[in-house]
Amino acid sequence: MSLPEWLNGDDKDGDVPFSAAEILERCDILATHSSRVGAIERSYLTAEHARTNWTVGEWMAQAGLEPWQDAAGNQRGTLAGPRDDSPVLLLGSHLDTVPGAGRYDGILGTLMAIAVVGRLEAKGVRLPFGIEVLGFADEEGTRFGRTLLGSCAVAGAWQDSWWELRDAQGISLRTAFEAFGLDPARIEEAALPRERVLGYLEAHIEQGPLLEDADRALGVVTGIMGARRFDLTMVGEAGHAGGMPYGRRRDALLGASEVVTVIETLARDHGAIGTVGRMQAYPGAANVIPGRAEFSLDLRAETDELRDRVWDLIQEQAAKVAAARNLDFQAVERHDAEATVVGERLAEAIRAGIAATGDTAPLELLSKAGHDAMAIASLTDYAMLFIRCGGGISHHKDESVIEADVALALDAFEAAVLDLARTF
Ligand code: GLV
Ligand code: MN
Ligand code: MN
């Protein structure tokens, strides 16, 4: 298929189709599908999302996949198996980004999945199963607060209550669906029938420094930490920044700030991870005591029990902070994803894939970052291949990977698929 030149990149190096160089060039192209000039931001059900699906659909077709957009806005590509009812192996990652993102989180894994199919097709390999490549539409949850919307739809785990989630502009998820050209009444059509699915493999940058510290290009994931996210609010009373004496103030921002440090202390002491990534004071003027402070909490741990215990302790301490300052503390849960572990057979395939690249005892890593695999785990087993990223930096414009690592990762991912085919 001949594509417009811009869609193929400038091809200055005469990239081999489905090579690491081509994938990296395509990551650069998708980085331009952004709502902000000079920064990457691509959230769910936006014009950038639509452009990305179209572009990725063209690349899917080039690789021999039948491209289509599902009822949740995920970009999918199907490679038929030998029979109409052949089981399907799922490969993929996500195409949305956080604000101020890098160009590889999710994108690299999706493009690698497409490239693996393209490579197998080019070699004339006939697999005993079908493949579906998934470019998930909303892993980050940036727009509506609830993460993994795209993969939950595919897993058949969509919840009706989500239709009333609202973005920062007050637009409901239902309205955003309709504006994107999707029909909320058809959401169930995105779900895959459990009995058809063989498993799910995802390649992703590590988003941490462990591979780099160990001088390894690739690693095998053992499981993914569970996460909960909350909208937290401290309510006090606004007042004059000069006239109101300290003893009578009900400064909501001071209360919220104390809770932020409580979160860090409790999470660190108990081996969990708590992050406050957003805080806003109201009414927001230099000479007004903040009467309200709104802030977020992202809380993760290796087990759900530990994460939930730390949340109980945070709530207890926050209530004490609020009482001491005559404030009201409120918490609304926005997101909850269980900790999961990989499927052993699929992880074995990833290990075999990495071994085929020369590392016969790959580093095993627990993913502290969330992934679509967490949602897909309710549908089928999953396994993940991690790729070293520079300095462990992610969710930042300086996210980086080395082309040689991506080349190794491609070989390993392809070998993992072939390992599954051999014992199918
Ligand atoms: C997704 O990147 C997450 O871990 O929040
Ligand atoms: Mn991310
Ligand atoms: Mn990601």
Coordinates of C-alpha atoms and ligand atoms in Angstrom, one line a residue:
M1 CA 0.0 0.0 0.0
S2 CA 1.4 3.4 -0.8
L3 CA 0.9 6.0 2.0
P4 CA 1.3 9.7 1.9
E5 CA 5.0 10.6 2.5
W6 CA 4.4 12.3 5.9
L7 CA 2.7 9.1 7.2
N8 CA 5.7 7.1 6.4
G9 CA 8.1 9.6 8.0
D10 CA 10.8 11.1 6.0
D11 CA 12.4 7.7 5.6
K12 CA 15.8 9.4 5.5
D13 CA 17.6 6.3 6.6
G14 CA 15.7 4.1 4.1
D15 CA 14.1 2.3 7.1
V16 CA 13.4 -1.4 6.7
P17 CA 9.7 -2.0 7.1
F18 CA 8.7 -3.1 10.7
S19 CA 12.2 -2.3 12.0
A20 CA 13.1 -0.5 15.2
A21 CA 14.1 2.6 13.2
E22 CA 10.7 2.7 11.5
I23 CA 8.9 2.3 14.8
L24 CA 10.8 5.2 16.4
E25 CA 10.1 7.4 13.4
R26 CA 6.4 6.6 13.8
C27 CA 6.6 7.4 17.5
D28 CA 7.8 10.8 16.4
I29 CA 4.9 11.2 14.0
L30 CA 2.3 10.3 16.6
A31 CA 4.0 12.8 19.0
T32 CA 2.6 15.5 16.6
H33 CA -1.0 14.3 17.2
S34 CA -1.3 16.5 20.3
S35 CA -3.7 19.1 21.7
R36 CA -0.7 21.3 22.7
V37 CA 1.9 22.9 20.5
G38 CA 5.4 21.9 21.7
A39 CA 4.2 19.3 24.1
I40 CA 2.4 15.9 23.9
E41 CA -1.1 15.6 25.2
R42 CA -3.6 13.2 23.7
S43 CA -6.6 12.4 25.8
Y44 CA -9.6 10.2 25.2
L45 CA -12.3 11.1 22.6
T46 CA -10.5 14.2 21.2
A47 CA -9.6 15.2 17.7
E48 CA -6.0 14.0 18.3
H49 CA -7.3 10.6 19.4
A50 CA -9.3 10.4 16.1
R51 CA -6.2 11.4 14.0
T52 CA -4.1 8.8 15.9
N53 CA -6.5 6.0 15.3
W54 CA -6.7 6.8 11.6
T55 CA -2.9 6.9 11.3
V56 CA -2.3 3.7 13.3
G57 CA -5.1 2.1 11.2
E58 CA -3.1 2.8 8.0
W59 CA 0.0 1.2 9.6
M60 CA -2.0 -1.8 10.7
A61 CA -3.3 -2.3 7.1
Q62 CA 0.3 -2.1 5.9
A63 CA 1.3 -4.9 8.3
G64 CA -1.5 -7.1 6.9
L65 CA -4.1 -6.4 9.7
E66 CA -7.7 -5.5 9.1
P67 CA -8.0 -2.2 10.9
W68 CA -11.2 -1.1 12.7
Q69 CA -12.2 1.2 15.5
D70 CA -14.3 -0.5 18.2
A71 CA -17.4 0.8 20.1
A72 CA -15.1 2.4 22.8
G73 CA -12.8 4.2 20.4
N74 CA -10.0 1.6 20.6
Q75 CA -8.0 1.2 17.4
R76 CA -7.9 -2.5 16.6
G77 CA -6.4 -4.6 13.8
T78 CA -7.3 -8.2 13.1
L79 CA -5.3 -11.0 11.5
A80 CA -7.5 -13.9 10.8
G81 CA -6.6 -17.3 12.1
P82 CA -6.7 -20.5 10.1
R83 CA -10.4 -21.1 10.9
D84 CA -13.3 -18.8 11.5
D85 CA -13.4 -19.9 15.1
S86 CA -9.6 -19.9 15.7
P87 CA -8.6 -18.6 19.1
V88 CA -7.1 -15.1 19.1
L89 CA -3.9 -13.9 20.7
L90 CA -4.1 -10.3 21.8
L91 CA -1.1 -7.9 21.5
G92 CA -1.1 -4.3 22.2
S93 CA -0.8 -1.3 24.5
H94 CA -2.3 2.3 24.6
L95 CA -2.3 5.3 22.3
D96 CA -3.4 8.0 24.8
T97 CA -1.0 10.1 26.8
V98 CA -0.7 12.1 30.0
P99 CA -0.3 15.9 29.7
G100 CA 3.4 16.7 28.9
A101 CA 4.0 13.1 27.9
G102 CA 7.0 11.4 26.3
R103 CA 6.6 9.7 23.0
Y104 CA 6.9 6.0 24.0
D105 CA 4.6 5.2 26.9
G106 CA 2.0 2.9 25.4
I107 CA 2.8 4.0 21.8
L108 CA 6.0 2.0 21.5
G109 CA 4.2 -1.2 22.6
T110 CA 1.3 -0.7 20.2
L111 CA 3.6 -0.1 17.3
M112 CA 5.8 -3.0 18.2
A113 CA 2.7 -5.3 18.2
I114 CA 1.9 -4.1 14.7
A115 CA 5.5 -4.6 13.6
V116 CA 5.6 -8.1 14.9
V117 CA 2.5 -9.0 12.8
G118 CA 4.1 -7.3 9.8
R119 CA 7.3 -9.2 10.3
L120 CA 5.6 -12.6 10.6
E121 CA 3.4 -11.8 7.5
A122 CA 6.5 -10.8 5.5
K123 CA 8.1 -14.1 6.4
G124 CA 5.0 -16.0 5.4
V125 CA 4.6 -17.5 8.9
R126 CA 1.2 -19.1 9.3
L127 CA 0.2 -19.1 13.0
P128 CA -2.2 -21.6 14.4
F129 CA -4.3 -18.8 16.0
G130 CA -5.6 -15.4 15.0
I131 CA -4.0 -12.1 16.3
E132 CA -5.7 -9.0 17.3
V133 CA -3.6 -5.9 17.9
L134 CA -5.2 -3.4 20.3
G135 CA -4.3 0.3 20.5
F136 CA -6.2 1.1 23.7
A137 CA -7.9 4.5 23.7
D138 CA -7.8 5.5 27.4
E139 CA -5.2 3.9 29.7
E140 CA -4.2 7.1 31.5
G141 CA -7.6 8.3 32.6
T142 CA -6.4 11.9 32.1
R143 CA -9.7 13.2 30.9
F144 CA -12.4 11.5 33.0
G145 CA -10.4 10.5 36.1
R146 CA -11.2 6.8 35.7
T147 CA -8.3 5.0 34.0
L148 CA -8.3 1.9 31.7
L149 CA -11.6 2.8 30.0
G150 CA -10.6 1.4 26.7
S151 CA -9.3 -2.0 28.0
C152 CA -12.2 -2.3 30.4
A153 CA -14.6 -2.1 27.4
V154 CA -12.6 -4.9 25.7
A155 CA -12.7 -7.0 28.9
G156 CA -16.5 -6.6 29.1
A157 CA -16.0 -4.7 32.4
W158 CA -17.6 -1.4 31.4
Q159 CA -19.8 0.1 34.2
D160 CA -22.9 2.1 33.4
S161 CA -22.1 4.6 36.2
W162 CA -19.2 5.8 34.1
W163 CA -21.4 7.5 31.6
E164 CA -21.9 10.4 34.0
L165 CA -18.2 10.9 34.6
R166 CA -17.3 14.4 33.7
D167 CA -14.1 16.1 32.3
A168 CA -12.7 19.4 33.5
Q169 CA -15.1 21.2 31.2
G170 CA -18.1 19.4 32.6
I171 CA -18.6 17.3 29.5
S172 CA -20.0 13.9 30.4
L173 CA -18.4 10.7 29.1
R174 CA -21.7 10.0 27.3
T175 CA -21.7 13.4 25.5
A176 CA -18.0 12.9 24.6
F177 CA -18.8 9.5 23.1
E178 CA -21.5 11.0 20.9
A179 CA -19.4 13.9 19.8
F180 CA -16.7 11.4 18.8
G181 CA -19.3 9.5 16.6
L182 CA -19.6 6.6 19.0
D183 CA -22.9 5.1 20.2
P184 CA -23.0 4.6 24.0
A185 CA -25.7 2.0 23.5
R186 CA -23.3 -0.2 21.5
I187 CA -20.4 -0.2 24.1
E188 CA -20.8 -4.0 24.7
E189 CA -19.8 -4.6 21.1
A190 CA -16.2 -3.7 22.1
A191 CA -16.0 -6.7 24.5
L192 CA -14.2 -9.9 23.4
P193 CA -15.8 -13.3 24.0
R194 CA -13.8 -14.9 26.7
E195 CA -13.8 -18.4 25.0
R196 CA -12.1 -17.0 21.9
V197 CA -9.2 -15.4 23.6
L198 CA -5.8 -17.1 24.1
G199 CA -4.1 -14.5 26.2
Y200 CA -2.7 -11.0 26.0
L201 CA 1.0 -9.9 25.6
E202 CA 2.1 -6.3 26.0
A203 CA 5.4 -4.6 25.5
H204 CA 6.1 -1.4 27.4
I205 CA 8.9 0.8 28.5
E206 CA 9.8 0.1 32.1
Q207 CA 9.0 3.6 33.4
G208 CA 11.6 3.0 36.2
P209 CA 15.4 2.7 36.4
L210 CA 15.8 -1.0 37.3
L211 CA 16.7 -2.3 33.9
E212 CA 19.2 0.5 33.3
D213 CA 20.7 0.0 36.7
A214 CA 21.1 -3.7 36.0
D215 CA 22.6 -3.0 32.5
R216 CA 19.8 -5.0 30.8
A217 CA 17.8 -4.0 27.8
L218 CA 14.8 -6.2 28.5
G219 CA 12.9 -7.6 31.5
V220 CA 10.0 -9.9 32.2
V221 CA 7.1 -8.6 34.3
T222 CA 5.9 -10.7 37.3
G223 CA 2.8 -8.6 38.1
I224 CA 1.3 -5.1 38.3
M225 CA 0.7 -3.1 41.4
G226 CA -2.9 -2.3 42.3
A227 CA -3.8 1.3 42.3
R228 CA -6.6 3.5 43.8
R229 CA -7.1 7.2 43.0
F230 CA -9.0 9.7 45.0
D231 CA -10.2 13.3 44.7
L232 CA -9.5 14.8 48.2
T233 CA -10.9 18.1 49.5
M234 CA -10.2 20.2 52.6
V235 CA -12.9 22.7 53.3
G236 CA -12.2 25.7 55.5
E237 CA -13.2 29.3 55.3
A238 CA -11.8 32.1 53.0
G239 CA -10.9 35.3 54.7
H240 CA -8.7 38.4 54.6
A241 CA -4.9 37.5 54.4
G242 CA -4.1 40.5 56.7
G243 CA -7.0 41.0 59.0
M244 CA -7.8 37.4 60.1
P245 CA -5.6 36.4 63.1
Y246 CA -3.8 33.0 62.9
G247 CA -5.8 31.6 65.8
R248 CA -9.1 32.1 63.9
R249 CA -8.1 31.0 60.5
R250 CA -9.5 27.9 58.8
D251 CA -6.9 27.7 56.0
A252 CA -7.8 24.7 53.8
L253 CA -4.5 24.8 51.9
L254 CA -2.4 24.4 55.1
G255 CA -4.5 21.4 56.1
A256 CA -4.2 19.9 52.6
S257 CA -0.4 20.5 52.6
E258 CA -0.1 18.7 56.0
V259 CA -2.0 15.7 54.5
V260 CA 0.4 15.6 51.5
T261 CA 3.3 15.1 53.8
V262 CA 1.3 12.5 55.9
I263 CA 0.7 10.6 52.6
E264 CA 4.4 10.5 51.8
T265 CA 5.4 9.4 55.4
L266 CA 2.8 6.7 55.7
A267 CA 3.4 5.3 52.2
R268 CA 7.1 5.2 52.6
D269 CA 6.9 3.7 56.1
H270 CA 4.7 0.9 54.9
G271 CA 6.3 0.1 51.5
A272 CA 3.5 1.6 49.4
I273 CA 3.6 4.5 46.9
G274 CA 1.5 7.6 47.3
T275 CA 1.5 10.6 45.0
V276 CA -0.3 13.9 45.1
G277 CA -0.1 15.1 41.5
R278 CA -2.5 17.9 41.5
M279 CA -3.5 20.6 44.1
Q280 CA -5.7 23.6 43.6
A281 CA -6.5 26.3 46.2
Y282 CA -9.7 28.4 46.1
P283 CA -10.6 31.2 45.6
G284 CA -6.9 31.4 44.5
A285 CA -5.8 35.0 45.2
A286 CA -2.6 36.1 46.9
N287 CA -4.5 38.1 49.6
V288 CA -7.2 35.6 50.4
I289 CA -6.9 32.7 52.9
P290 CA -7.7 29.6 50.9
G291 CA -11.2 28.4 51.9
R292 CA -11.0 25.2 49.9
A293 CA -8.2 23.0 48.6
E294 CA -8.7 20.2 46.2
F295 CA -6.0 17.6 45.6
S296 CA -5.5 14.1 44.1
L297 CA -4.1 11.0 45.5
D298 CA -2.7 8.0 43.5
L299 CA -2.0 5.1 45.9
R300 CA -0.2 1.9 44.8
A301 CA 1.2 -1.2 46.5
E302 CA 2.2 -4.7 45.7
T303 CA -0.9 -6.1 47.3
D304 CA -4.4 -4.7 47.6
E305 CA -4.4 -5.4 51.3
L306 CA -1.3 -3.2 51.9
R307 CA -2.6 -0.4 49.7
D308 CA -6.0 -0.5 51.5
R309 CA -4.4 -0.5 54.9
V310 CA -2.3 2.5 54.0
W311 CA -5.4 4.3 52.7
D312 CA -7.2 3.7 56.1
L313 CA -4.2 5.2 57.9
I314 CA -4.1 8.2 55.6
Q315 CA -7.8 8.8 56.2
E316 CA -7.3 8.5 60.0
Q317 CA -4.4 11.0 60.0
A318 CA -6.2 13.4 57.6
A319 CA -9.2 13.5 59.9
K320 CA -6.9 14.4 62.8
V321 CA -5.2 17.2 60.7
A322 CA -8.7 18.5 59.7
A323 CA -9.9 18.5 63.3
A324 CA -6.8 20.3 64.6
R325 CA -7.4 23.1 62.0
N326 CA -11.2 23.2 62.2
L327 CA -11.5 21.9 58.6
D328 CA -13.7 19.4 56.9
F329 CA -11.9 16.5 55.0
Q330 CA -13.6 14.8 52.2
A331 CA -12.6 11.9 49.9
V332 CA -14.2 10.6 46.7
E333 CA -12.7 7.5 45.0
R334 CA -12.2 7.9 41.3
H335 CA -10.5 4.7 40.3
D336 CA -9.7 1.3 41.7
A337 CA -7.6 -1.4 40.0
E338 CA -6.6 -4.6 41.6
A339 CA -3.0 -5.9 41.8
T340 CA -2.6 -8.7 39.3
V341 CA 0.0 -11.3 38.5
V342 CA 1.0 -12.6 35.1
G343 CA -0.1 -15.9 33.6
E344 CA 2.8 -18.4 33.9
R345 CA 2.6 -19.9 30.4
L346 CA 2.6 -16.4 28.8
A347 CA 5.4 -15.2 31.0
E348 CA 7.3 -18.3 30.0
A349 CA 6.9 -17.2 26.4
I350 CA 8.2 -13.8 27.2
R351 CA 11.2 -15.3 28.9
A352 CA 11.8 -17.6 25.9
G353 CA 11.6 -14.6 23.7
I354 CA 14.2 -12.7 25.7
A355 CA 16.3 -15.8 25.8
A356 CA 16.3 -15.9 22.0
T357 CA 18.0 -12.5 22.1
G358 CA 20.8 -13.8 24.3
D359 CA 19.7 -13.1 27.8
T360 CA 18.8 -16.5 29.3
A361 CA 18.1 -15.2 32.8
P362 CA 16.2 -12.0 32.3
L363 CA 15.5 -9.6 35.1
E364 CA 12.1 -10.1 36.7
L365 CA 10.2 -6.9 37.6
L366 CA 7.1 -6.0 39.4
S367 CA 5.4 -3.2 37.4
K368 CA 4.7 -0.2 39.6
A369 CA 3.1 1.5 36.6
G370 CA -0.4 0.7 35.6
H371 CA -1.1 -1.0 32.2
D372 CA -4.1 -2.1 30.1
A373 CA -3.0 -5.6 31.1
M374 CA -4.6 -5.0 34.5
A375 CA -8.0 -4.6 32.9
I376 CA -7.5 -7.4 30.4
A377 CA -6.6 -9.7 33.3
S378 CA -10.3 -10.0 34.1
L379 CA -10.8 -11.5 30.6
T380 CA -7.7 -13.6 30.0
D381 CA -4.1 -14.3 31.2
Y382 CA -1.5 -11.7 30.4
A383 CA 2.3 -11.2 30.3
M384 CA 4.5 -8.2 29.7
L385 CA 7.9 -7.5 28.2
F386 CA 9.7 -4.4 29.7
I387 CA 12.1 -2.3 27.7
R388 CA 14.8 -0.1 29.3
C389 CA 14.1 3.6 29.2
G390 CA 16.7 6.4 29.8
G391 CA 17.1 7.3 33.4
G392 CA 13.8 5.6 34.3
I393 CA 12.2 8.8 33.1
S394 CA 8.5 8.5 32.0
H395 CA 5.4 10.7 32.0
H396 CA 7.8 13.4 31.0
K397 CA 8.9 14.8 27.6
D398 CA 12.4 13.4 28.0
E399 CA 11.2 9.8 27.9
S400 CA 13.8 8.0 25.8
V401 CA 14.7 4.6 24.4
I402 CA 17.7 3.3 22.5
E403 CA 17.0 2.0 19.0
A404 CA 19.2 -1.1 19.7
D405 CA 17.0 -2.0 22.7
V406 CA 13.8 -1.6 20.6
A407 CA 15.4 -3.9 17.9
L408 CA 16.1 -6.5 20.6
A409 CA 12.6 -6.1 22.1
L410 CA 11.0 -6.6 18.6
D411 CA 13.0 -9.9 18.2
A412 CA 12.0 -11.0 21.7
F413 CA 8.3 -10.1 21.2
E414 CA 8.2 -11.9 17.9
A415 CA 10.0 -14.9 19.4
A416 CA 7.5 -15.0 22.3
V417 CA 4.6 -15.2 19.8
L418 CA 6.3 -18.0 18.0
D419 CA 7.0 -19.8 21.3
L420 CA 3.3 -19.8 22.0
A421 CA 2.6 -21.0 18.5
R422 CA 5.0 -23.9 18.9
T423 CA 3.1 -25.3 21.9
F424 CA -0.4 -24.4 20.9
Ligands
GLV1 C1 -0.1 4.8 34.0 O1 0.8 5.1 33.3 C2 -0.1 4.8 35.4 O2 0.7 3.9 36.0 O3 -0.7 5.6 36.1
MN2 MN 1.4 6.3 31.3
MN3 MN 1.6 3.2 29.6

